[in-house]
Structure formats: C-alpha cells, structure tokens
PDB file of N, CA and C in Angstrom:
ATOM      1  N   MET Z 213     -16.944   1.500  -2.086  1.00  0.00           N
ATOM      2  CA  MET Z 213     -16.098   1.345  -0.749  1.00  0.00           C
ATOM      3  C   MET Z 213     -16.964   1.118   0.324  1.00  0.00           C
ATOM      4  N   ALA Z 214     -16.653   0.003   1.191  1.00  0.00           N
ATOM      5  CA  ALA Z 214     -17.541  -0.187   2.301  1.00  0.00           C
ATOM      6  C   ALA Z 214     -16.935   0.651   3.526  1.00  0.00           C
ATOM      7  N   ALA Z 215     -17.687   1.134   4.499  1.00  0.00           N
ATOM      8  CA  ALA Z 215     -17.061   1.730   5.676  1.00  0.00           C
ATOM      9  C   ALA Z 215     -16.927   0.619   6.926  1.00  0.00           C
ATOM     10  N   LEU Z 216     -15.660   0.551   7.052  1.00  0.00           N
ATOM     11  CA  LEU Z 216     -15.378  -0.459   8.276  1.00  0.00           C
ATOM     12  C   LEU Z 216     -15.571   0.266   9.560  1.00  0.00           C
ATOM     13  N   ASN Z 217     -16.004  -0.578  10.597  1.00  0.00           N
ATOM     14  CA  ASN Z 217     -16.347   0.062  11.886  1.00  0.00           C
ATOM     15  C   ASN Z 217     -15.286  -0.370  12.712  1.00  0.00           C
ATOM     16  N   ALA Z 218     -14.775   0.115  13.745  1.00  0.00           N
ATOM     17  CA  ALA Z 218     -13.941  -0.221  14.738  1.00  0.00           C
ATOM     18  C   ALA Z 218     -14.709  -1.098  15.739  1.00  0.00           C
ATOM     19  N   THR Z 219     -14.051  -2.291  16.014  1.00  0.00           N
ATOM     20  CA  THR Z 219     -14.742  -3.489  17.039  1.00  0.00           C
ATOM     21  C   THR Z 219     -13.652  -3.808  18.133  1.00  0.00           C
ATOM     22  N   THR Z 220     -14.027  -3.983  19.371  1.00  0.00           N
ATOM     23  CA  THR Z 220     -13.227  -4.346  20.212  1.00  0.00           C
ATOM     24  C   THR Z 220     -13.052  -5.807  20.295  1.00  0.00           C
ATOM     25  N   ALA Z 221     -12.128  -6.374  19.933  1.00  0.00           N
ATOM     26  CA  ALA Z 221     -12.023  -7.881  19.795  1.00  0.00           C
ATOM     27  C   ALA Z 221     -11.999  -8.618  21.060  1.00  0.00           C
ATOM     28  N   ALA Z 222     -13.033  -9.166  21.482  1.00  0.00           N
ATOM     29  CA  ALA Z 222     -13.066  -9.906  22.556  1.00  0.00           C
ATOM     30  C   ALA Z 222     -11.842 -11.016  22.719  1.00  0.00           C
ATOM     31  N   THR Z 223     -11.514 -11.018  24.014  1.00  0.00           N
ATOM     32  CA  THR Z 223     -10.335 -11.916  23.970  1.00  0.00           C
ATOM     33  C   THR Z 223     -10.842 -13.135  25.144  1.00  0.00           C
ATOM     34  N   LEU Z 224     -10.475 -14.479  24.691  1.00  0.00           N
ATOM     35  CA  LEU Z 224     -10.591 -15.443  25.780  1.00  0.00           C
ATOM     36  C   LEU Z 224      -9.301 -16.136  25.958  1.00  0.00           C
ATOM     37  N   GLY Z 225      -8.964 -16.148  27.049  1.00  0.00           N
ATOM     38  CA  GLY Z 225      -7.613 -16.688  27.513  1.00  0.00           C
ATOM     39  C   GLY Z 225      -6.399 -15.908  26.927  1.00  0.00           C
ATOM     40  N   GLY Z 226      -6.576 -14.669  26.553  1.00  0.00           N
ATOM     41  CA  GLY Z 226      -5.570 -13.838  26.009  1.00  0.00           C
ATOM     42  C   GLY Z 226      -5.480 -13.949  24.737  1.00  0.00           C
ATOM     43  N   LEU Z 227      -6.320 -14.807  23.907  1.00  0.00           N
ATOM     44  CA  LEU Z 227      -6.280 -14.779  22.490  1.00  0.00           C
ATOM     45  C   LEU Z 227      -7.592 -13.620  21.750  1.00  0.00           C
ATOM     46  N   ALA Z 228      -7.292 -13.034  20.939  1.00  0.00           N
ATOM     47  CA  ALA Z 228      -8.348 -12.305  20.371  1.00  0.00           C
ATOM     48  C   ALA Z 228      -9.056 -13.053  19.343  1.00  0.00           C
ATOM     49  N   ASP Z 229     -10.439 -13.024  19.533  1.00  0.00           N
ATOM     50  CA  ASP Z 229     -11.342 -13.623  18.285  1.00  0.00           C
ATOM     51  C   ASP Z 229     -11.292 -12.630  17.054  1.00  0.00           C
ATOM     52  N   LEU Z 230     -10.422 -12.668  16.211  1.00  0.00           N
ATOM     53  CA  LEU Z 230     -10.172 -11.731  15.060  1.00  0.00           C
ATOM     54  C   LEU Z 230     -11.318 -12.206  14.048  1.00  0.00           C
ATOM     55  N   ALA Z 231     -11.479 -13.488  13.945  1.00  0.00           N
ATOM     56  CA  ALA Z 231     -12.308 -14.003  12.807  1.00  0.00           C
ATOM     57  C   ALA Z 231     -13.846 -13.657  13.113  1.00  0.00           C
ATOM     58  N   GLY Z 232     -14.236 -13.498  14.328  1.00  0.00           N
ATOM     59  CA  GLY Z 232     -15.425 -13.290  14.859  1.00  0.00           C
ATOM     60  C   GLY Z 232     -15.954 -11.678  14.430  1.00  0.00           C
ATOM     61  N   ALA Z 233     -14.822 -10.977  14.599  1.00  0.00           N
ATOM     62  CA  ALA Z 233     -15.003  -9.581  14.015  1.00  0.00           C
ATOM     63  C   ALA Z 233     -14.927  -9.246  12.759  1.00  0.00           C
ATOM     64  N   ALA Z 234     -14.380 -10.047  11.965  1.00  0.00           N
ATOM     65  CA  ALA Z 234     -14.306  -9.963  10.692  1.00  0.00           C
ATOM     66  C   ALA Z 234     -15.537  -9.803   9.506  1.00  0.00           C
ATOM     67  N   VAL Z 235     -15.353  -9.162   8.433  1.00  0.00           N
ATOM     68  CA  VAL Z 235     -16.362  -9.180   7.406  1.00  0.00           C
ATOM     69  C   VAL Z 235     -15.524  -9.383   5.935  1.00  0.00           C
ATOM     70  N   ALA Z 236     -16.396  -9.671   5.027  1.00  0.00           N
ATOM     71  CA  ALA Z 236     -15.762  -9.902   3.790  1.00  0.00           C
ATOM     72  C   ALA Z 236     -15.047  -8.602   3.082  1.00  0.00           C
ATOM     73  N   ALA Z 237     -14.073  -8.546   2.670  1.00  0.00           N
ATOM     74  CA  ALA Z 237     -13.049  -7.468   2.281  1.00  0.00           C
ATOM     75  C   ALA Z 237     -14.184  -7.016   0.715  1.00  0.00           C
ATOM     76  N   THR Z 238     -14.184  -5.868   0.455  1.00  0.00           N
ATOM     77  CA  THR Z 238     -14.906  -5.201  -0.610  1.00  0.00           C
ATOM     78  C   THR Z 238     -13.966  -5.122  -1.926  1.00  0.00           C
ATOM     79  N   ALA Z 239     -14.592  -5.661  -2.817  1.00  0.00           N
ATOM     80  CA  ALA Z 239     -13.805  -5.433  -4.248  1.00  0.00           C
ATOM     81  C   ALA Z 239     -13.417  -4.115  -4.580  1.00  0.00           C
ATOM     82  N   LEU Z 240     -13.924  -3.105  -4.322  1.00  0.00           N
ATOM     83  CA  LEU Z 240     -13.912  -1.777  -4.675  1.00  0.00           C
ATOM     84  C   LEU Z 240     -13.031  -0.969  -3.447  1.00  0.00           C
ATOM     85  N   GLY Z 241     -12.757  -1.716  -2.411  1.00  0.00           N
ATOM     86  CA  GLY Z 241     -12.065  -1.289  -1.213  1.00  0.00           C
ATOM     87  C   GLY Z 241     -12.706  -0.824  -0.198  1.00  0.00           C
ATOM     88  N   ASP Z 242     -12.225  -0.512   1.097  1.00  0.00           N
ATOM     89  CA  ASP Z 242     -12.789  -0.153   2.357  1.00  0.00           C
ATOM     90  C   ASP Z 242     -12.292   1.039   2.797  1.00  0.00           C
ATOM     91  N   THR Z 243     -12.903   1.665   3.667  1.00  0.00           N
ATOM     92  CA  THR Z 243     -12.382   2.699   4.589  1.00  0.00           C
ATOM     93  C   THR Z 243     -12.452   2.345   6.061  1.00  0.00           C
ATOM     94  N   ALA Z 244     -11.527   2.873   6.713  1.00  0.00           N
ATOM     95  CA  ALA Z 244     -11.571   2.634   8.164  1.00  0.00           C
ATOM     96  C   ALA Z 244     -11.142   3.769   9.111  1.00  0.00           C
ATOM     97  N   PRO Z 245     -11.440   3.674  10.326  1.00  0.00           N
ATOM     98  CA  PRO Z 245     -11.054   4.830  11.028  1.00  0.00           C
ATOM     99  C   PRO Z 245      -9.788   4.619  11.564  1.00  0.00           C
ATOM    100  N   THR Z 246      -9.027   5.919  11.817  1.00  0.00           N
ATOM    101  CA  THR Z 246      -7.549   5.620  12.281  1.00  0.00           C
ATOM    102  C   THR Z 246      -7.444   6.170  13.814  1.00  0.00           C
ATOM    103  N   GLY Z 247      -6.182   5.969  14.262  1.00  0.00           N
ATOM    104  CA  GLY Z 247      -6.107   6.374  15.678  1.00  0.00           C
ATOM    105  C   GLY Z 247      -5.378   5.453  16.608  1.00  0.00           C
ATOM    106  N   SER Z 248      -4.913   5.797  17.471  1.00  0.00           N
ATOM    107  CA  SER Z 248      -4.052   5.094  18.613  1.00  0.00           C
ATOM    108  C   SER Z 248      -4.901   3.806  19.182  1.00  0.00           C
ATOM    109  N   GLY Z 249      -4.260   2.565  18.882  1.00  0.00           N
ATOM    110  CA  GLY Z 249      -4.782   1.278  19.310  1.00  0.00           C
ATOM    111  C   GLY Z 249      -5.579   0.880  18.503  1.00  0.00           C
ATOM    112  N   LEU Z 250      -5.906   1.325  17.081  1.00  0.00           N
ATOM    113  CA  LEU Z 250      -6.493   0.642  16.114  1.00  0.00           C
ATOM    114  C   LEU Z 250      -5.748  -0.324  15.121  1.00  0.00           C
ATOM    115  N   PHE Z 251      -6.351  -1.486  14.748  1.00  0.00           N
ATOM    116  CA  PHE Z 251      -5.425  -2.143  13.694  1.00  0.00           C
ATOM    117  C   PHE Z 251      -6.421  -2.831  12.623  1.00  0.00           C
ATOM    118  N   LEU Z 252      -5.634  -2.909  11.617  1.00  0.00           N
ATOM    119  CA  LEU Z 252      -6.521  -3.650  10.437  1.00  0.00           C
ATOM    120  C   LEU Z 252      -6.079  -4.884  10.574  1.00  0.00           C
ATOM    121  N   ALA Z 253      -6.793  -5.880  10.627  1.00  0.00           N
ATOM    122  CA  ALA Z 253      -6.780  -7.403  10.432  1.00  0.00           C
ATOM    123  C   ALA Z 253      -7.077  -7.851   9.114  1.00  0.00           C
ATOM    124  N   VAL Z 254      -6.121  -8.452   8.506  1.00  0.00           N
ATOM    125  CA  VAL Z 254      -6.626  -9.259   7.019  1.00  0.00           C
ATOM    126  C   VAL Z 254      -6.491 -10.719   7.372  1.00  0.00           C
ATOM    127  N   ILE Z 255      -7.406 -11.331   7.275  1.00  0.00           N
ATOM    128  CA  ILE Z 255      -7.295 -12.619   7.359  1.00  0.00           C
ATOM    129  C   ILE Z 255      -7.669 -13.282   5.902  1.00  0.00           C
ATOM    130  N   ASN Z 256      -6.488 -14.185   5.406  1.00  0.00           N
ATOM    131  CA  ASN Z 256      -6.502 -14.634   3.920  1.00  0.00           C
ATOM    132  C   ASN Z 256      -7.222 -16.394   4.254  1.00  0.00           C
ATOM    133  N   GLY Z 257      -8.020 -16.458   3.797  1.00  0.00           N
ATOM    134  CA  GLY Z 257      -8.576 -17.807   3.827  1.00  0.00           C
ATOM    135  C   GLY Z 257      -8.342 -18.688   2.317  1.00  0.00           C
ATOM    136  N   GLY Z 258      -7.548 -18.114   1.532  1.00  0.00           N
ATOM    137  CA  GLY Z 258      -7.468 -18.433   0.227  1.00  0.00           C
ATOM    138  C   GLY Z 258      -6.047 -19.117   0.029  1.00  0.00           C
ATOM    139  N   ALA Z 259      -5.747 -19.734  -1.236  1.00  0.00           N
ATOM    140  CA  ALA Z 259      -4.835 -20.513  -1.742  1.00  0.00           C
ATOM    141  C   ALA Z 259      -3.592 -19.538  -1.943  1.00  0.00           C
ATOM    142  N   ALA Z 260      -3.577 -18.357  -2.174  1.00  0.00           N
ATOM    143  CA  ALA Z 260      -2.481 -17.382  -2.711  1.00  0.00           C
ATOM    144  C   ALA Z 260      -2.295 -16.309  -1.628  1.00  0.00           C
ATOM    145  N   THR Z 261      -1.215 -15.643  -1.673  1.00  0.00           N
ATOM    146  CA  THR Z 261      -0.909 -14.718  -0.874  1.00  0.00           C
ATOM    147  C   THR Z 261      -1.691 -13.444  -1.263  1.00  0.00           C
ATOM    148  N   ARG Z 262      -2.469 -12.704  -0.557  1.00  0.00           N
ATOM    149  CA  ARG Z 262      -3.226 -11.556  -0.908  1.00  0.00           C
ATOM    150  C   ARG Z 262      -2.528 -10.312  -0.440  1.00  0.00           C
ATOM    151  N   THR Z 263      -2.754  -9.102  -0.968  1.00  0.00           N
ATOM    152  CA  THR Z 263      -2.090  -7.619  -0.589  1.00  0.00           C
ATOM    153  C   THR Z 263      -3.169  -6.776  -0.190  1.00  0.00           C
ATOM    154  N   ALA Z 264      -2.927  -6.034   0.808  1.00  0.00           N
ATOM    155  CA  ALA Z 264      -3.651  -5.144   1.275  1.00  0.00           C
ATOM    156  C   ALA Z 264      -2.985  -3.792   1.171  1.00  0.00           C
ATOM    157  N   THR Z 265      -3.397  -2.756   0.710  1.00  0.00           N
ATOM    158  CA  THR Z 265      -2.812  -1.600   0.444  1.00  0.00           C
ATOM    159  C   THR Z 265      -3.369  -0.425   1.092  1.00  0.00           C
ATOM    160  N   ILE Z 266      -2.846   0.351   1.847  1.00  0.00           N
ATOM    161  CA  ILE Z 266      -3.427   1.581   2.663  1.00  0.00           C
ATOM    162  C   ILE Z 266      -2.822   2.921   2.098  1.00  0.00           C
ATOM    163  N   ALA Z 267      -3.658   3.628   1.623  1.00  0.00           N
ATOM    164  CA  ALA Z 267      -3.104   4.836   0.961  1.00  0.00           C
ATOM    165  C   ALA Z 267      -2.703   5.574   2.184  1.00  0.00           C
ATOM    166  N   THR Z 268      -1.267   6.507   1.817  1.00  0.00           N
ATOM    167  CA  THR Z 268      -0.590   7.287   2.649  1.00  0.00           C
ATOM    168  C   THR Z 268      -0.813   8.585   2.073  1.00  0.00           C
ATOM    169  N   PRO Z 269      -1.629   9.581   2.578  1.00  0.00           N
ATOM    170  CA  PRO Z 269      -2.057  10.900   1.734  1.00  0.00           C
ATOM    171  C   PRO Z 269      -1.058  12.092   2.073  1.00  0.00           C
ATOM    172  N   GLY Z 270      -0.260  11.702   3.152  1.00  0.00           N
ATOM    173  CA  GLY Z 270       0.555  12.968   3.436  1.00  0.00           C
ATOM    174  C   GLY Z 270       1.883  13.116   2.668  1.00  0.00           C
ATOM    175  N   THR Z 271       2.580  14.089   3.079  1.00  0.00           N
ATOM    176  CA  THR Z 271       4.042  14.444   2.284  1.00  0.00           C
ATOM    177  C   THR Z 271       4.968  14.809   3.425  1.00  0.00           C
ATOM    178  N   VAL Z 272       6.294  14.591   3.064  1.00  0.00           N
ATOM    179  CA  VAL Z 272       7.388  15.097   3.750  1.00  0.00           C
ATOM    180  C   VAL Z 272       8.254  15.980   2.791  1.00  0.00           C
ATOM    181  N   ASN Z 273       8.173  17.184   3.287  1.00  0.00           N
ATOM    182  CA  ASN Z 273       9.035  18.349   2.522  1.00  0.00           C
ATOM    183  C   ASN Z 273       8.509  18.289   1.017  1.00  0.00           C
ATOM    184  N   GLY Z 274       7.127  17.926   0.992  1.00  0.00           N
ATOM    185  CA  GLY Z 274       6.617  17.990  -0.500  1.00  0.00           C
ATOM    186  C   GLY Z 274       6.848  16.752  -1.230  1.00  0.00           C
ATOM    187  N   HIS Z 275       7.322  15.720  -0.684  1.00  0.00           N
ATOM    188  CA  HIS Z 275       7.435  14.549  -1.368  1.00  0.00           C
ATOM    189  C   HIS Z 275       6.512  13.457  -0.740  1.00  0.00           C
ATOM    190  N   ALA Z 276       5.760  12.751  -1.543  1.00  0.00           N
ATOM    191  CA  ALA Z 276       4.696  12.008  -1.284  1.00  0.00           C
ATOM    192  C   ALA Z 276       5.367  10.721  -0.285  1.00  0.00           C
ATOM    193  N   ILE Z 277       4.544  10.168   0.699  1.00  0.00           N
ATOM    194  CA  ILE Z 277       4.936   9.002   1.207  1.00  0.00           C
ATOM    195  C   ILE Z 277       4.230   7.876   0.667  1.00  0.00           C
ATOM    196  N   ALA Z 278       5.202   6.795   0.520  1.00  0.00           N
ATOM    197  CA  ALA Z 278       4.828   5.733  -0.337  1.00  0.00           C
ATOM    198  C   ALA Z 278       3.627   5.025   0.547  1.00  0.00           C
ATOM    199  N   ASP Z 279       2.713   4.349   0.101  1.00  0.00           N
ATOM    200  CA  ASP Z 279       1.460   3.769   0.481  1.00  0.00           C
ATOM    201  C   ASP Z 279       2.246   2.509   1.086  1.00  0.00           C
ATOM    202  N   ALA Z 280       1.425   2.135   2.452  1.00  0.00           N
ATOM    203  CA  ALA Z 280       1.742   0.961   2.949  1.00  0.00           C
ATOM    204  C   ALA Z 280       0.957  -0.177   2.480  1.00  0.00           C
ATOM    205  N   THR Z 281       1.788  -1.525   2.418  1.00  0.00           N
ATOM    206  CA  THR Z 281       1.240  -2.763   1.835  1.00  0.00           C
ATOM    207  C   THR Z 281       1.505  -3.778   3.047  1.00  0.00           C
ATOM    208  N   LEU Z 282       0.511  -4.524   2.920  1.00  0.00           N
ATOM    209  CA  LEU Z 282       0.684  -5.676   4.024  1.00  0.00           C
ATOM    210  C   LEU Z 282       0.193  -7.138   3.214  1.00  0.00           C
ATOM    211  N   ALA Z 283       1.310  -7.890   2.952  1.00  0.00           N
ATOM    212  CA  ALA Z 283       1.064  -9.272   2.330  1.00  0.00           C
ATOM    213  C   ALA Z 283       0.946 -10.229   3.310  1.00  0.00           C
ATOM    214  N   VAL Z 284      -0.028 -10.865   2.968  1.00  0.00           N
ATOM    215  CA  VAL Z 284      -0.934 -11.910   3.732  1.00  0.00           C
ATOM    216  C   VAL Z 284      -0.587 -13.323   3.171  1.00  0.00           C
ATOM    217  N   PRO Z 285       0.405 -14.256   3.638  1.00  0.00           N
ATOM    218  CA  PRO Z 285       0.085 -15.478   2.953  1.00  0.00           C
ATOM    219  C   PRO Z 285      -0.976 -16.426   3.123  1.00  0.00           C
ATOM    220  N   ALA Z 286      -1.308 -17.186   2.189  1.00  0.00           N
ATOM    221  CA  ALA Z 286      -2.214 -18.197   2.265  1.00  0.00           C
ATOM    222  C   ALA Z 286      -2.603 -19.019   3.636  1.00  0.00           C
ATOM    223  N   GLY Z 287      -3.667 -18.711   4.279  1.00  0.00           N
ATOM    224  CA  GLY Z 287      -4.215 -19.358   5.462  1.00  0.00           C
ATOM    225  C   GLY Z 287      -3.730 -18.625   6.693  1.00  0.00           C
ATOM    226  N   LYS Z 288      -3.052 -17.483   6.682  1.00  0.00           N
ATOM    227  CA  LYS Z 288      -2.422 -16.398   7.636  1.00  0.00           C
ATOM    228  C   LYS Z 288      -3.137 -15.494   7.892  1.00  0.00           C
ATOM    229  N   THR Z 289      -2.958 -14.694   9.093  1.00  0.00           N
ATOM    230  CA  THR Z 289      -3.965 -13.138   9.404  1.00  0.00           C
ATOM    231  C   THR Z 289      -2.558 -12.252   9.434  1.00  0.00           C
ATOM    232  N   GLY Z 290      -2.762 -11.057   8.923  1.00  0.00           N
ATOM    233  CA  GLY Z 290      -1.798 -10.058   9.076  1.00  0.00           C
ATOM    234  C   GLY Z 290      -2.448  -8.913   9.908  1.00  0.00           C
ATOM    235  N   LEU Z 291      -1.675  -8.118  10.602  1.00  0.00           N
ATOM    236  CA  LEU Z 291      -2.264  -6.954  11.302  1.00  0.00           C
ATOM    237  C   LEU Z 291      -1.309  -5.769  11.053  1.00  0.00           C
ATOM    238  N   ILE Z 292      -1.834  -4.666  10.660  1.00  0.00           N
ATOM    239  CA  ILE Z 292      -1.145  -3.434  10.596  1.00  0.00           C
ATOM    240  C   ILE Z 292      -1.815  -2.260  11.358  1.00  0.00           C
ATOM    241  N   PRO Z 293      -1.091  -1.611  12.031  1.00  0.00           N
ATOM    242  CA  PRO Z 293      -1.796  -0.350  12.829  1.00  0.00           C
ATOM    243  C   PRO Z 293      -2.386   0.736  11.966  1.00  0.00           C
ATOM    244  N   LEU Z 294      -3.489   1.224  12.463  1.00  0.00           N
ATOM    245  CA  LEU Z 294      -4.094   2.236  11.320  1.00  0.00           C
ATOM    246  C   LEU Z 294      -4.158   3.563  12.359  1.00  0.00           C
ATOM    247  N   THR Z 295      -2.512   3.998  11.995  1.00  0.00           N
ATOM    248  CA  THR Z 295      -2.238   5.341  12.592  1.00  0.00           C
ATOM    249  C   THR Z 295      -2.660   6.289  11.995  1.00  0.00           C
ATOM    250  N   GLY Z 296      -2.492   7.734  12.438  1.00  0.00           N
ATOM    251  CA  GLY Z 296      -3.116   8.793  11.992  1.00  0.00           C
ATOM    252  C   GLY Z 296      -2.491   8.965  10.448  1.00  0.00           C
ATOM    253  N   LEU Z 297      -1.225   8.118  10.270  1.00  0.00           N
ATOM    254  CA  LEU Z 297      -0.550   8.609   9.120  1.00  0.00           C
ATOM    255  C   LEU Z 297      -1.214   8.301   7.985  1.00  0.00           C
ATOM    256  N   PHE Z 298      -2.298   7.515   8.124  1.00  0.00           N
ATOM    257  CA  PHE Z 298      -3.234   6.990   7.347  1.00  0.00           C
ATOM    258  C   PHE Z 298      -4.387   7.666   6.960  1.00  0.00           C
ATOM    259  N   ARG Z 299      -4.638   8.632   7.812  1.00  0.00           N
ATOM    260  CA  ARG Z 299      -5.871   9.625   7.547  1.00  0.00           C
ATOM    261  C   ARG Z 299      -5.959  10.597   6.602  1.00  0.00           C
ATOM    262  N   GLY Z 300      -7.155  10.172   5.660  1.00  0.00           N
ATOM    263  CA  GLY Z 300      -7.379  11.069   4.409  1.00  0.00           C
ATOM    264  C   GLY Z 300      -8.320  12.286   4.616  1.00  0.00           C
ATOM    265  N   SER Z 301      -8.733  12.877   3.551  1.00  0.00           N
ATOM    266  CA  SER Z 301      -9.699  13.903   3.760  1.00  0.00           C
ATOM    267  C   SER Z 301     -10.709  13.585   4.533  1.00  0.00           C
ATOM    268  N   SER Z 302     -11.349  12.318   4.564  1.00  0.00           N
ATOM    269  CA  SER Z 302     -12.561  11.940   5.091  1.00  0.00           C
ATOM    270  C   SER Z 302     -12.398  11.493   6.415  1.00  0.00           C
ATOM    271  N   ASP Z 303     -11.074  11.590   7.023  1.00  0.00           N
ATOM    272  CA  ASP Z 303     -10.875  11.399   8.445  1.00  0.00           C
ATOM    273  C   ASP Z 303     -10.777   9.732   8.506  1.00  0.00           C
ATOM    274  N   ARG Z 304     -10.641   9.151   7.493  1.00  0.00           N
ATOM    275  CA  ARG Z 304     -10.688   7.743   7.426  1.00  0.00           C
ATOM    276  C   ARG Z 304      -9.598   7.241   6.559  1.00  0.00           C
ATOM    277  N   ALA Z 305      -9.062   5.928   6.666  1.00  0.00           N
ATOM    278  CA  ALA Z 305      -8.008   5.344   6.059  1.00  0.00           C
ATOM    279  C   ALA Z 305      -8.640   4.867   4.709  1.00  0.00           C
ATOM    280  N   ALA Z 306      -8.010   4.685   3.453  1.00  0.00           N
ATOM    281  CA  ALA Z 306      -8.687   4.023   2.320  1.00  0.00           C
ATOM    282  C   ALA Z 306      -7.671   2.812   2.129  1.00  0.00           C
ATOM    283  N   ILE Z 307      -8.454   1.725   1.823  1.00  0.00           N
ATOM    284  CA  ILE Z 307      -7.744   0.474   1.845  1.00  0.00           C
ATOM    285  C   ILE Z 307      -8.232  -0.254   0.546  1.00  0.00           C
ATOM    286  N   THR Z 308      -7.445  -0.628  -0.144  1.00  0.00           N
ATOM    287  CA  THR Z 308      -7.564  -1.603  -1.136  1.00  0.00           C
ATOM    288  C   THR Z 308      -6.963  -2.890  -1.397  1.00  0.00           C
ATOM    289  N   TYR Z 309      -7.529  -3.819  -2.091  1.00  0.00           N
ATOM    290  CA  TYR Z 309      -6.955  -5.338  -2.080  1.00  0.00           C
ATOM    291  C   TYR Z 309      -6.633  -5.814  -3.531  1.00  0.00           C
ATOM    292  N   ASP Z 310      -5.569  -6.615  -3.614  1.00  0.00           N
ATOM    293  CA  ASP Z 310      -5.430  -7.074  -5.011  1.00  0.00           C
ATOM    294  C   ASP Z 310      -6.337  -8.048  -5.440  1.00  0.00           C
ATOM    295  N   ALA Z 311      -6.919  -8.504  -4.280  1.00  0.00           N
ATOM    296  CA  ALA Z 311      -8.001  -9.723  -4.713  1.00  0.00           C
ATOM    297  C   ALA Z 311      -8.952  -9.889  -3.353  1.00  0.00           C
ATOM    298  N   VAL Z 312     -10.242 -10.269  -3.335  1.00  0.00           N
ATOM    299  CA  VAL Z 312     -10.996 -10.294  -2.316  1.00  0.00           C
ATOM    300  C   VAL Z 312     -11.450 -11.601  -1.978  1.00  0.00           C
ATOM    301  N   THR Z 313     -11.280 -12.672  -3.018  1.00  0.00           N
ATOM    302  CA  THR Z 313     -11.894 -14.003  -2.731  1.00  0.00           C
ATOM    303  C   THR Z 313     -11.360 -14.560  -1.569  1.00  0.00           C
ATOM    304  N   SER Z 314     -12.059 -14.817  -0.511  1.00  0.00           N
ATOM    305  CA  SER Z 314     -11.614 -15.875   0.777  1.00  0.00           C
ATOM    306  C   SER Z 314     -10.937 -14.892   1.734  1.00  0.00           C
ATOM    307  N   VAL Z 315     -11.001 -13.296   1.386  1.00  0.00           N
ATOM    308  CA  VAL Z 315     -10.306 -12.557   2.280  1.00  0.00           C
ATOM    309  C   VAL Z 315     -11.383 -11.846   3.312  1.00  0.00           C
ATOM    310  N   THR Z 316     -11.208 -11.901   4.654  1.00  0.00           N
ATOM    311  CA  THR Z 316     -11.927 -11.171   5.162  1.00  0.00           C
ATOM    312  C   THR Z 316     -11.111 -10.145   6.138  1.00  0.00           C
ATOM    313  N   VAL Z 317     -11.840  -8.962   6.690  1.00  0.00           N
ATOM    314  CA  VAL Z 317     -11.170  -7.898   7.167  1.00  0.00           C
ATOM    315  C   VAL Z 317     -11.799  -7.447   8.671  1.00  0.00           C
ATOM    316  N   ALA Z 318     -11.102  -6.578   9.405  1.00  0.00           N
ATOM    317  CA  ALA Z 318     -11.824  -6.354  10.539  1.00  0.00           C
ATOM    318  C   ALA Z 318     -10.976  -5.190  11.076  1.00  0.00           C
ATOM    319  N   VAL Z 319     -11.595  -3.977  11.671  1.00  0.00           N
ATOM    320  CA  VAL Z 319     -10.677  -3.006  12.427  1.00  0.00           C
ATOM    321  C   VAL Z 319     -10.867  -3.174  13.596  1.00  0.00           C
ATOM    322  N   ILE Z 320      -9.976  -3.728  14.475  1.00  0.00           N
ATOM    323  CA  ILE Z 320      -9.915  -3.855  15.932  1.00  0.00           C
ATOM    324  C   ILE Z 320      -9.137  -3.047  16.717  1.00  0.00           C
ATOM    325  N   LYS Z 321      -9.935  -3.106  17.912  1.00  0.00           N
ATOM    326  CA  LYS Z 321      -8.960  -2.622  19.366  1.00  0.00           C
ATOM    327  C   LYS Z 321      -9.024  -3.655  20.121  1.00  0.00           C
ATOM    328  N   LEU Z 322      -7.829  -3.982  20.454  1.00  0.00           N
ATOM    329  CA  LEU Z 322      -7.950  -5.156  21.475  1.00  0.00           C
ATOM    330  C   LEU Z 322      -8.442  -4.625  22.800  1.00  0.00           C
ATOM    331  N   GLY Z 323      -9.245  -5.457  23.354  1.00  0.00           N
ATOM    332  CA  GLY Z 323      -9.858  -5.247  24.801  1.00  0.00           C
ATOM    333  C   GLY Z 323      -9.521  -6.404  25.815  1.00  0.00           C
ATOM    334  N   ALA Z 324      -9.571  -5.924  27.024  1.00  0.00           N
ATOM    335  CA  ALA Z 324      -9.452  -6.933  28.002  1.00  0.00           C
ATOM    336  C   ALA Z 324     -10.488  -7.906  28.197  1.00  0.00           C
TER     337      ALA Z 324
END
C-alpha cells in the first residue's frame, strides 16, 4: 500500500486542478489521512467504470458498518469525503480499487 498525502488543490478561476495533484492508484491499495475538509479524488481515464472501496473499521452497537464504495464511470472524476468514520488503527483510511489501469487518485483539501 502506498501512503497518499493530502495536497491543497490549487484553484484557478474557481476550478480545482485535481489532475495536477493526482498520482497513479496502487494495485495493492493506498492509505490516506482522514479529517475535516479532506476528500479522495478518483480520476478514471479508462474505458470502464472503476470502483474505489474505503474500509469502515467502526461498529454501531456491535454491528459492522459497511465499507464505502465510489463507482466512477469511464472518463469521469469522483469525490468522496475522508471523514473520521474511515480512520483505522493506523489513523489512516485504507483504500482499495477493483482495477488501477488508467486510474489516478489524490487526497485533496480545497484551497482558495
């Protein structure tokens, strides 16, 4: 697993440069910081829908919380907030992908 770092995405005319902050998704998955204002961006440059899964390690009344998934259609970008709900024992979120060909990812905090 690769450890993704949060990047403040530069904005130009109100548009965030997500692609400029992105790196290739790792086949074995990635980890990311969690917290207020942080988002995982998944950019799918491929020809098929790709799904990112974020582990949800907590429980409610002893029952497991289902992992979160983000399905990103071909040629699109998806965003999901990295709230404390996803914080694992390493204080980071664990992220896996159904495939990584033509998939780039970034942990972003939008800036002015």
